Amino acid sequence: MLILMNADATPVMIKRVCEEVVDLGLTPHPVKGLQRTVINVTGNKYQVNADRILTLDGVHDIVTITKPYKLVSRESHPENSHIDIGAGVIIGGPEFVVMAGPCSVESREQCFIIAEHVAKKGARIFRGGAFKPRTSPYSFQGLREEGLKILAEVREKFGLLIVTEAVDTETLDMVCEYADIIQIGARNMQNYSLLKKAGRTNKPVLIKRGMSASLDEFLMAAEYVMVEGNPRVILCERGGRTFSNHNRNVLDLSSVIYVKKFSHLPIIADPSHGSGQKYKVVPLSRASLAAGADGLLIEVHHEPEKALSDGPQAITLMDYDNLMSDVKKIATAIGRTCR
Ligand code: PEP
Ligand code: MN
């Protein structure tokens, strides 16, 4: 942390700031420049709350250098984390892991048709919401426990692991009984009670980036889960709102590169929500892998026009085949694997 003093700050003011720094258990190193004095602060292991210092006379500004997250940061864990989901599936390792399925679990028949297809063509994990966070309370809200039971049947019959969303603390335990990965949706990325409770489960947690969340906020959401004792966190970039009016959301692939630099956690991409339009999903999937993502979360439907949610962004079974064929070629080219 650097404390920039005003150009006219007096020696008394500088002394007072240094005392406050010592009070915080840190060491101040004042450096007198031509224009102003800058106090370099050392000794902090994580970001300190500097609000007190900002209120002192003569302080112009504070520049923080240390990241606010700790357990999530690459400094605390220089190697990439490999998240073991079970059944031989590891996220964050050499394998590019594809999670595919419908937006919502609509029926056993729907899930079985899609699951059979995606399993044959290399998906490792089946996605599908049993609890749906919808913008309108009049829209389909999910089949709830009946949907979770269908997902458990999918795992049994097709050998796919299951990722599904928990929308609140009340139903989290129920979702844990059926899921292999707990999804925390974009709208819940800053639901701290849900994040904390997910941190106390023994399930891997997939956190989707909020649609207007900064990367520090995104990584702090992961910190909430990890600080409760759950190290199995997977991040998911799913696009955010911008001035663009040609997309539902804009998939921010530079976030993948940033997360890889500053964190050891795996990050996957969701080009379905990240664009909102099916014709963009295959090219954005290729780009996600090329940018360094560890996997994909993709919405696939055998009859997108009849989907109860997110039909316009669902790719068909045939599109899915093309996606997998492209992704396998790119994975080989960049030294990764894909089933
Ligand atoms: C979903 O994955 O279906 C979903 C609701 O995603 P998000 O939270 O990113 O909107
Ligand atoms: Mn969806």
PDB file of C-alpha atoms in Angstrom, residues 15 20 61-62 80 106 118 127 133-134 149 157 163 170 183 195 206 208 215 217 236 291 295 299 301:
ATOM      1  CA  LYS A  15       4.091  11.766  11.607  1.00  0.00           C
ATOM      2  CA  GLU A  20      -1.620   5.194  12.530  1.00  0.00           C
ATOM      3  CA  ASP A  61      -4.984   9.199  -1.714  1.00  0.00           C
ATOM      4  CA  ILE A  62      -4.134   5.574  -1.077  1.00  0.00           C
ATOM      5  CA  ASN A  80      -3.111 -24.596 -10.820  1.00  0.00           C
ATOM      6  CA  GLU A 106     -38.287 -30.254 -18.242  1.00  0.00           C
ATOM      7  CA  VAL A 118     -23.976 -35.506 -25.301  1.00  0.00           C
ATOM      8  CA  ARG A 127     -26.162 -29.564 -16.810  1.00  0.00           C
ATOM      9  CA  PRO A 133     -33.914 -18.102 -11.134  1.00  0.00           C
ATOM     10  CA  ARG A 134     -36.198 -16.391 -13.655  1.00  0.00           C
ATOM     11  CA  LYS A 149     -34.499 -36.963  -9.223  1.00  0.00           C
ATOM     12  CA  LYS A 157     -28.073 -44.329 -16.790  1.00  0.00           C
ATOM     13  CA  VAL A 163     -24.084 -29.807 -12.215  1.00  0.00           C
ATOM     14  CA  GLU A 170     -33.298 -23.223   2.097  1.00  0.00           C
ATOM     15  CA  GLN A 183     -23.952 -24.131  -9.306  1.00  0.00           C
ATOM     16  CA  LEU A 195     -21.838 -18.688  -0.646  1.00  0.00           C
ATOM     17  CA  LEU A 206     -19.309 -23.613  -9.601  1.00  0.00           C
ATOM     18  CA  LYS A 208     -20.960 -17.886 -12.196  1.00  0.00           C
ATOM     19  CA  LEU A 215     -13.155  -9.497 -11.377  1.00  0.00           C
ATOM     20  CA  GLU A 217     -15.860  -9.086  -6.777  1.00  0.00           C
ATOM     21  CA  CYS A 236     -17.506 -19.582 -14.706  1.00  0.00           C
ATOM     22  CA  ALA A 291      -8.121 -18.211 -24.468  1.00  0.00           C
ATOM     23  CA  GLY A 295     -14.059 -26.212 -19.890  1.00  0.00           C
ATOM     24  CA  GLU A 299     -27.038 -25.286 -23.250  1.00  0.00           C
ATOM     25  CA  HIS A 301     -31.731 -28.969 -26.522  1.00  0.00           C
TER      26      HIS A 301
END
